[in-house]
PDB file of C-alpha atoms in Angstrom:
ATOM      1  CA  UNK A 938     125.723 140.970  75.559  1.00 63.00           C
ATOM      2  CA  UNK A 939     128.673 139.127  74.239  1.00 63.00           C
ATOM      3  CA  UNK A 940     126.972 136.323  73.435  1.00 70.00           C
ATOM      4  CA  UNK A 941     124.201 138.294  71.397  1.00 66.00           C
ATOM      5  CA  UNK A 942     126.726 140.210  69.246  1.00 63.00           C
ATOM      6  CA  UNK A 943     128.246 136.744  69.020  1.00 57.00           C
ATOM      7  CA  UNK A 944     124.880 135.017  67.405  1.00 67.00           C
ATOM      8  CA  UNK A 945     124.159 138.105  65.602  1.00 60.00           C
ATOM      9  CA  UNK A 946     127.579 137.891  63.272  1.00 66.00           C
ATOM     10  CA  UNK A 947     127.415 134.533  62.871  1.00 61.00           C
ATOM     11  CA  UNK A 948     123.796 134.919  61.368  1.00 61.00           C
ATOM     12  CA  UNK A 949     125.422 137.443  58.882  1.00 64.00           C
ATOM     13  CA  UNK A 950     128.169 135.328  58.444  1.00 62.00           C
ATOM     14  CA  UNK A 951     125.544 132.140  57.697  1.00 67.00           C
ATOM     15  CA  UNK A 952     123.247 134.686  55.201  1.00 63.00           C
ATOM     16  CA  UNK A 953     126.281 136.017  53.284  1.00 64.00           C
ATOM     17  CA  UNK A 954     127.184 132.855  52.714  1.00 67.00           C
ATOM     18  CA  UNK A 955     123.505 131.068  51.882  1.00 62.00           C
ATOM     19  CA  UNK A 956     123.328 134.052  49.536  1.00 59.00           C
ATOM     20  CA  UNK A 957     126.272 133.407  47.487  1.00 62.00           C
ATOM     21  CA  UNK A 958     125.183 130.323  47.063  1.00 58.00           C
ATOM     22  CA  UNK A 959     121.964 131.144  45.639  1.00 55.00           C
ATOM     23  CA  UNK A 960     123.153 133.935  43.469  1.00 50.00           C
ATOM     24  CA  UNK A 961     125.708 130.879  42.248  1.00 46.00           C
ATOM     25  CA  UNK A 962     123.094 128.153  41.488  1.00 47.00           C
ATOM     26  CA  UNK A 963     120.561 130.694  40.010  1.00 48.00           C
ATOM     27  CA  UNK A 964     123.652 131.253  37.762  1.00 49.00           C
ATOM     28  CA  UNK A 965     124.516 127.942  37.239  1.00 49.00           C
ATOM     29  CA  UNK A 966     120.469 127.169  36.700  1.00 51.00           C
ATOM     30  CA  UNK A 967     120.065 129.728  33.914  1.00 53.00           C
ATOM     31  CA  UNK A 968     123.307 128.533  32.165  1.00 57.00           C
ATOM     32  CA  UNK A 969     122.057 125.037  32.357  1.00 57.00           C
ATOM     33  CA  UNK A 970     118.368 126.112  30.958  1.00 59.00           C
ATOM     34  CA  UNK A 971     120.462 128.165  28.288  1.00 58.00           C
ATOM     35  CA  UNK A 972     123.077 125.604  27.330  1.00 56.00           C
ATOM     36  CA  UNK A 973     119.824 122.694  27.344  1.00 55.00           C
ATOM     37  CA  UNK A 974     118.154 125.313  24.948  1.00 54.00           C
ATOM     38  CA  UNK A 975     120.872 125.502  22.655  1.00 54.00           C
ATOM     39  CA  UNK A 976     121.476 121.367  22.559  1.00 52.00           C
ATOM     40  CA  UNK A 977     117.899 121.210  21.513  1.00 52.00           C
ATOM     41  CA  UNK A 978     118.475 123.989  18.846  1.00 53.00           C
ATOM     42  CA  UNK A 979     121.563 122.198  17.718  1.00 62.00           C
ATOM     43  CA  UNK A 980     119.832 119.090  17.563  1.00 83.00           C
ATOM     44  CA  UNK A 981     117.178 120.068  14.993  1.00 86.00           C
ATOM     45  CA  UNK A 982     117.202 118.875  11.686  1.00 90.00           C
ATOM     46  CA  UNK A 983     117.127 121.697   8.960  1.00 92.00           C
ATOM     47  CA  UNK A 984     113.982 120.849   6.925  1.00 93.00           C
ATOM     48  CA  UNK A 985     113.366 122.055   3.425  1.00 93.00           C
ATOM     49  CA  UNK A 986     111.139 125.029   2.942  1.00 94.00           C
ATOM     50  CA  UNK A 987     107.323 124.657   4.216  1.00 95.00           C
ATOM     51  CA  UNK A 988     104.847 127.450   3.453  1.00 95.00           C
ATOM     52  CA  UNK A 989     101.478 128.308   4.920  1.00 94.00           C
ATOM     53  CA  UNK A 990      99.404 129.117   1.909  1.00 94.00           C
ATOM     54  CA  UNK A 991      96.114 131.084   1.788  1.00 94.00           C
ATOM     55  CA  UNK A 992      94.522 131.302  -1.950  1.00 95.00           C
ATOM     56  CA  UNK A 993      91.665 133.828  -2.355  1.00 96.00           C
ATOM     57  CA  UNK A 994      90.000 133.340  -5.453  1.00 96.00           C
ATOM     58  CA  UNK A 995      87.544 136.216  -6.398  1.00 96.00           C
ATOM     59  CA  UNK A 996      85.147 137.615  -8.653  1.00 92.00           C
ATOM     60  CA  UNK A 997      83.159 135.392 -11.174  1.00 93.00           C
ATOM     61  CA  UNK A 998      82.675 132.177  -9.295  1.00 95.00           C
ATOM     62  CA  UNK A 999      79.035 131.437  -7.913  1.00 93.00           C
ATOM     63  CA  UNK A1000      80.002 131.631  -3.852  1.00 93.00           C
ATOM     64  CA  UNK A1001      78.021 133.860  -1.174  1.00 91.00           C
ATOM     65  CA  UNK A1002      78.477 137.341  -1.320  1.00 92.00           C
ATOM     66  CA  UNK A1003      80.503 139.063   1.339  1.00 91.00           C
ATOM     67  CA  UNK A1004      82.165 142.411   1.579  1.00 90.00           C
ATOM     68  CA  UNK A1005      80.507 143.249  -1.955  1.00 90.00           C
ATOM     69  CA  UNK A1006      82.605 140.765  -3.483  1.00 92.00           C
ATOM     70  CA  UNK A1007      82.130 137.101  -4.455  1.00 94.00           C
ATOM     71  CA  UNK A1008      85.196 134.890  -2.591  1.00 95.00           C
ATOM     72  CA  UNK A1009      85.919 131.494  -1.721  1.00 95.00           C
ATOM     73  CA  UNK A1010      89.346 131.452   0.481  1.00 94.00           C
ATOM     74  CA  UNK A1011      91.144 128.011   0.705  1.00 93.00           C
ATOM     75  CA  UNK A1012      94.223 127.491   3.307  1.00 93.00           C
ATOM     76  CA  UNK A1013      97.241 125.312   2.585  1.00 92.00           C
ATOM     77  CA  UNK A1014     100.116 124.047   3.924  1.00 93.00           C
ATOM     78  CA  UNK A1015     102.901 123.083   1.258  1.00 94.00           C
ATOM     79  CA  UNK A1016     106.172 122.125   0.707  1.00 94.00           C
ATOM     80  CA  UNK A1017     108.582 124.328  -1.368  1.00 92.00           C
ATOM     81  CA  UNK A1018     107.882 127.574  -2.591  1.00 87.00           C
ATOM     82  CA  UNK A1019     104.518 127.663  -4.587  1.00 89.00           C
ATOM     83  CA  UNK A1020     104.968 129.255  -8.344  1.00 84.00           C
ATOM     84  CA  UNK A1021     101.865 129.625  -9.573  1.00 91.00           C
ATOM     85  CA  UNK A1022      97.784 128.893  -8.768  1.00 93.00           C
ATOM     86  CA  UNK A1023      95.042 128.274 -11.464  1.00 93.00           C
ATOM     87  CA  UNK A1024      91.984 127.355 -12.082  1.00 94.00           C
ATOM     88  CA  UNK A1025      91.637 124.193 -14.463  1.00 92.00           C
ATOM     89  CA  UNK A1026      88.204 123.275 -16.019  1.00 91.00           C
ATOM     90  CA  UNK A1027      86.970 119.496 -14.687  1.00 89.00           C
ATOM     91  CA  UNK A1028      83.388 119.858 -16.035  1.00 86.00           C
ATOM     92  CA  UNK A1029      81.586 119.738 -19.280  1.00 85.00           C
ATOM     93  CA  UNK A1030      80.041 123.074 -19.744  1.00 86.00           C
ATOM     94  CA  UNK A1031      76.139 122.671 -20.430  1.00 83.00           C
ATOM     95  CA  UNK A1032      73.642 124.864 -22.055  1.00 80.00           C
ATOM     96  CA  UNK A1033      71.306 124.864 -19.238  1.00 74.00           C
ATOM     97  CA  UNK A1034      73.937 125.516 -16.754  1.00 84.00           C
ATOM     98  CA  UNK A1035      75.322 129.004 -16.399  1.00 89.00           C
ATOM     99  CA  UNK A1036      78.556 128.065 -14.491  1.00 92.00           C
ATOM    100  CA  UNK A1037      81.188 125.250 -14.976  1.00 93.00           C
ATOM    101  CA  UNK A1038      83.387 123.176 -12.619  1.00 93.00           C
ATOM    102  CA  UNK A1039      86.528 123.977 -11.752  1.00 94.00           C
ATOM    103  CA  UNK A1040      89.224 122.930  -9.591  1.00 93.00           C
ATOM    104  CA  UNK A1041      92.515 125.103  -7.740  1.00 94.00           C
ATOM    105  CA  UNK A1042      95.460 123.465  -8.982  1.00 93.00           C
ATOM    106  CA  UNK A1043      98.478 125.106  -7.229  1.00 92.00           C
ATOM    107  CA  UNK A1044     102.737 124.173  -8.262  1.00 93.00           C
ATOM    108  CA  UNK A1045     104.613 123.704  -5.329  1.00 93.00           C
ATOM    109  CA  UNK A1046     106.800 120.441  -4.331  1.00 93.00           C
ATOM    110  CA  UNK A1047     103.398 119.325  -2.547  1.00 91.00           C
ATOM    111  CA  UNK A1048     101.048 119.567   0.462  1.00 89.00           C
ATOM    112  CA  UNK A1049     102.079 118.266   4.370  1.00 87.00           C
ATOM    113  CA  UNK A1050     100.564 116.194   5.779  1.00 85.00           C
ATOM    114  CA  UNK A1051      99.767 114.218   2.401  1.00 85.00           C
ATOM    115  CA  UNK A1052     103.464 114.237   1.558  1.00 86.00           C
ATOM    116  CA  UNK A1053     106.047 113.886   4.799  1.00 87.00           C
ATOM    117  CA  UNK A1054     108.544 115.081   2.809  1.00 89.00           C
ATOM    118  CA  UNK A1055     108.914 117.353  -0.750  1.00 92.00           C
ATOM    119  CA  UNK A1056     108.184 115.297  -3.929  1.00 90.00           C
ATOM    120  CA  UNK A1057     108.526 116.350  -7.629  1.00 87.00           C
ATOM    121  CA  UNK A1058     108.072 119.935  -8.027  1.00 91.00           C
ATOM    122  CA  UNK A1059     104.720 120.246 -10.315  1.00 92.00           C
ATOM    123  CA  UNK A1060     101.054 121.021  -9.732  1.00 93.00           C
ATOM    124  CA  UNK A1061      98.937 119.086  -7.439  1.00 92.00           C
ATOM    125  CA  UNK A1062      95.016 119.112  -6.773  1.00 90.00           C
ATOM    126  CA  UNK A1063      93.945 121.450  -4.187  1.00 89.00           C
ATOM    127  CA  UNK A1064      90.562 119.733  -2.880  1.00 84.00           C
ATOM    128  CA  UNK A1065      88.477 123.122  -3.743  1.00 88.00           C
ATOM    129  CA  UNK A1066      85.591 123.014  -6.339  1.00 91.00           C
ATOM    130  CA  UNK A1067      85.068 125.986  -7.905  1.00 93.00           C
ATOM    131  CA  UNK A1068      82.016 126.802 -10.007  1.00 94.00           C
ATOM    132  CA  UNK A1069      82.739 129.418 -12.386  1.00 95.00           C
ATOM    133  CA  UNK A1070      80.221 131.686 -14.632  1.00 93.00           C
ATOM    134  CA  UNK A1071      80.530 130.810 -18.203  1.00 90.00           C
ATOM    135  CA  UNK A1072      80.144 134.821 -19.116  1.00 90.00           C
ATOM    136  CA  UNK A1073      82.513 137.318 -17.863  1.00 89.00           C
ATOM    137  CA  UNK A1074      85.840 137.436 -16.798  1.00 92.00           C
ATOM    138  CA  UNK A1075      88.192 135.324 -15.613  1.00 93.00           C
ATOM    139  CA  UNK A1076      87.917 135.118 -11.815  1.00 95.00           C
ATOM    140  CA  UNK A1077      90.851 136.245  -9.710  1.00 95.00           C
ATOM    141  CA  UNK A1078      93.436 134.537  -7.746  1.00 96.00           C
ATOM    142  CA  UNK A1079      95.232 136.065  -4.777  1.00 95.00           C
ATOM    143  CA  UNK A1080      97.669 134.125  -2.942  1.00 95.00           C
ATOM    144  CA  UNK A1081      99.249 134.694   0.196  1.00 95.00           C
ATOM    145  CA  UNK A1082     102.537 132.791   1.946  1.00 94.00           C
ATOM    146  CA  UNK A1083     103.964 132.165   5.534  1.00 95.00           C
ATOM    147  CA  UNK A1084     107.212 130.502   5.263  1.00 96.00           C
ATOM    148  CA  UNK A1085     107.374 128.744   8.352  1.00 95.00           C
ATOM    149  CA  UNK A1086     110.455 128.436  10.916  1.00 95.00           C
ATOM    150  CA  UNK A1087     112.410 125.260  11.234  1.00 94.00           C
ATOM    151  CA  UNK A1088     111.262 125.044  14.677  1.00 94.00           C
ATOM    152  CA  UNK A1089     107.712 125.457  13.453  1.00 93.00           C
ATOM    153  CA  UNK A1090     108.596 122.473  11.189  1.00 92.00           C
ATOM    154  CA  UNK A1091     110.269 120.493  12.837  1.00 92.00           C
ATOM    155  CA  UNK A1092     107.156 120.704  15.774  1.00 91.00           C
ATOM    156  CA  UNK A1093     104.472 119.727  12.752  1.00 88.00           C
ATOM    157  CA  UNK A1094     107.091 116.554  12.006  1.00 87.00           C
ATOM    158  CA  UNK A1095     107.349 115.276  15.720  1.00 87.00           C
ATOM    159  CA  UNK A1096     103.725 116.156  16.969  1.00 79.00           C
ATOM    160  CA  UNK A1097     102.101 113.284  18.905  1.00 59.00           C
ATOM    161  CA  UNK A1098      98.886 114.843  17.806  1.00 57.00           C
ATOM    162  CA  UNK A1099      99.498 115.225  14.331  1.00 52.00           C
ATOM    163  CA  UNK A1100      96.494 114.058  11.948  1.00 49.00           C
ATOM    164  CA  UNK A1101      97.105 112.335   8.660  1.00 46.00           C
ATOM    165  CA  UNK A1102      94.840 115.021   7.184  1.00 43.00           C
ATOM    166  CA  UNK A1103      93.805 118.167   7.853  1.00 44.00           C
ATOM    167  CA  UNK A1104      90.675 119.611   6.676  1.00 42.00           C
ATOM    168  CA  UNK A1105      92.239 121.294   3.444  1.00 41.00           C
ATOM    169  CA  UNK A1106      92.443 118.156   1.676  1.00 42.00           C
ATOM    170  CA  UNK A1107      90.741 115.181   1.493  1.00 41.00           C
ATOM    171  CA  UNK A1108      89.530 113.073  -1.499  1.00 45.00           C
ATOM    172  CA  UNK A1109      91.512 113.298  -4.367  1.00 52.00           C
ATOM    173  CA  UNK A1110      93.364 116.189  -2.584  1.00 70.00           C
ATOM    174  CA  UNK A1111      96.917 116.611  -3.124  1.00 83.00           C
ATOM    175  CA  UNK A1112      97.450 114.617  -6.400  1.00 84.00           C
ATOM    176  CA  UNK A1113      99.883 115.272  -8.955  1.00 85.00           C
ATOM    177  CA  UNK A1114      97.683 116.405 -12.153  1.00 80.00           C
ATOM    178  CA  UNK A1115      97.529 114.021 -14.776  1.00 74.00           C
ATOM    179  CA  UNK A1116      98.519 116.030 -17.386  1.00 56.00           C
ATOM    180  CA  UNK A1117     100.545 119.603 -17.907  1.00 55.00           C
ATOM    181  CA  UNK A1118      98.252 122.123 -17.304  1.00 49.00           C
ATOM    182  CA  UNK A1119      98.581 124.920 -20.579  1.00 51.00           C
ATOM    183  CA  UNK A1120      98.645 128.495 -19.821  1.00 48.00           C
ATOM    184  CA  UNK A1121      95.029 130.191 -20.766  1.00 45.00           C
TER     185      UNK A1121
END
């Protein structure tokens, strides 16, 4: 009977103590998850200011009707915070066509991927052609930003899987516009 009460405290003796262990290296595990966490915060670069851009442009273009409403919508992913958005003529309007070219240019300090880093703040090509009516009012622009976090960024800049391009732009996307673009 001795012997039994014997075993039995030195099994609570041996679980207190296996216990306090493991409440100590949980401890010591979530500190070391928490203070890894932090080195990797600490360790990120702070990147200039990247938006997530979606430009709705409405009304009198020629696009497929939807909602009652004529739209084309055209994401983006740019550098620096964008200023303004318009639509700049780039064909020759003829009398037996009822619409004209037109393509988005939109300011900002350019587009990611095309640019790694901000360039000159100025407008750049959006590659979007827009066909606009030659009668009627001016068609709308509506557009809508996302800053993204630093962490966000800073994931985009290191991604293994990162593409050169993304399906926004391609072609002459992304270029700086020749000229100043004057106020209509």
């Amino acid at each position: 009977m001795m012997i039994r009460k014997l075993r039995l405290t030195w099994l609570l003796v041996i679980g207190g103590i296996l216990v306090a262990c493991t409440n100590a290296s949980a401890d010591l595990s979530t500190n070391s998850q928490s203070n890894i966490a932090k080195a990797q915060t600490s360790s990120i670069p702070n990147y200039p200011p990247m938006y997530d851009v979606e430009v709705k442009i409405c009304d009198n273009i020629i696009a497929p009707v939807k909602d009652g409403k004529r739209c084309i919508k055209h994401k983006l992913r740019l550098w620096g915070l964008v200023e303004e958005a318009k639509l700049v003529r780039t064909g020759i309007p003829l009398p037996s066509m009822s619409a004209v070219a037109h393509k988005l240019a939109i300011s900002s300090k350019g587009c990611y991927p095309e640019y790694s880093q901000p360039s000159q703040p100025q407008f750049y090509w959006a590659d979007l052609l827009i066909y606009v009516n030659k009668r009627g009012a001016k068609p709308t622009i509506e557009v809508n930003k996302t800053q993204l976090s630093n962490q966000k960024i800073h994931e985009l800049m290191t991604s293994q899987f990162s593409t050169p391009r993304i399906a926004t732009f391609g072609g002459v996307g992304c270029k700086p516009l020749p000229v100043p673009v004057k106020k209509k």
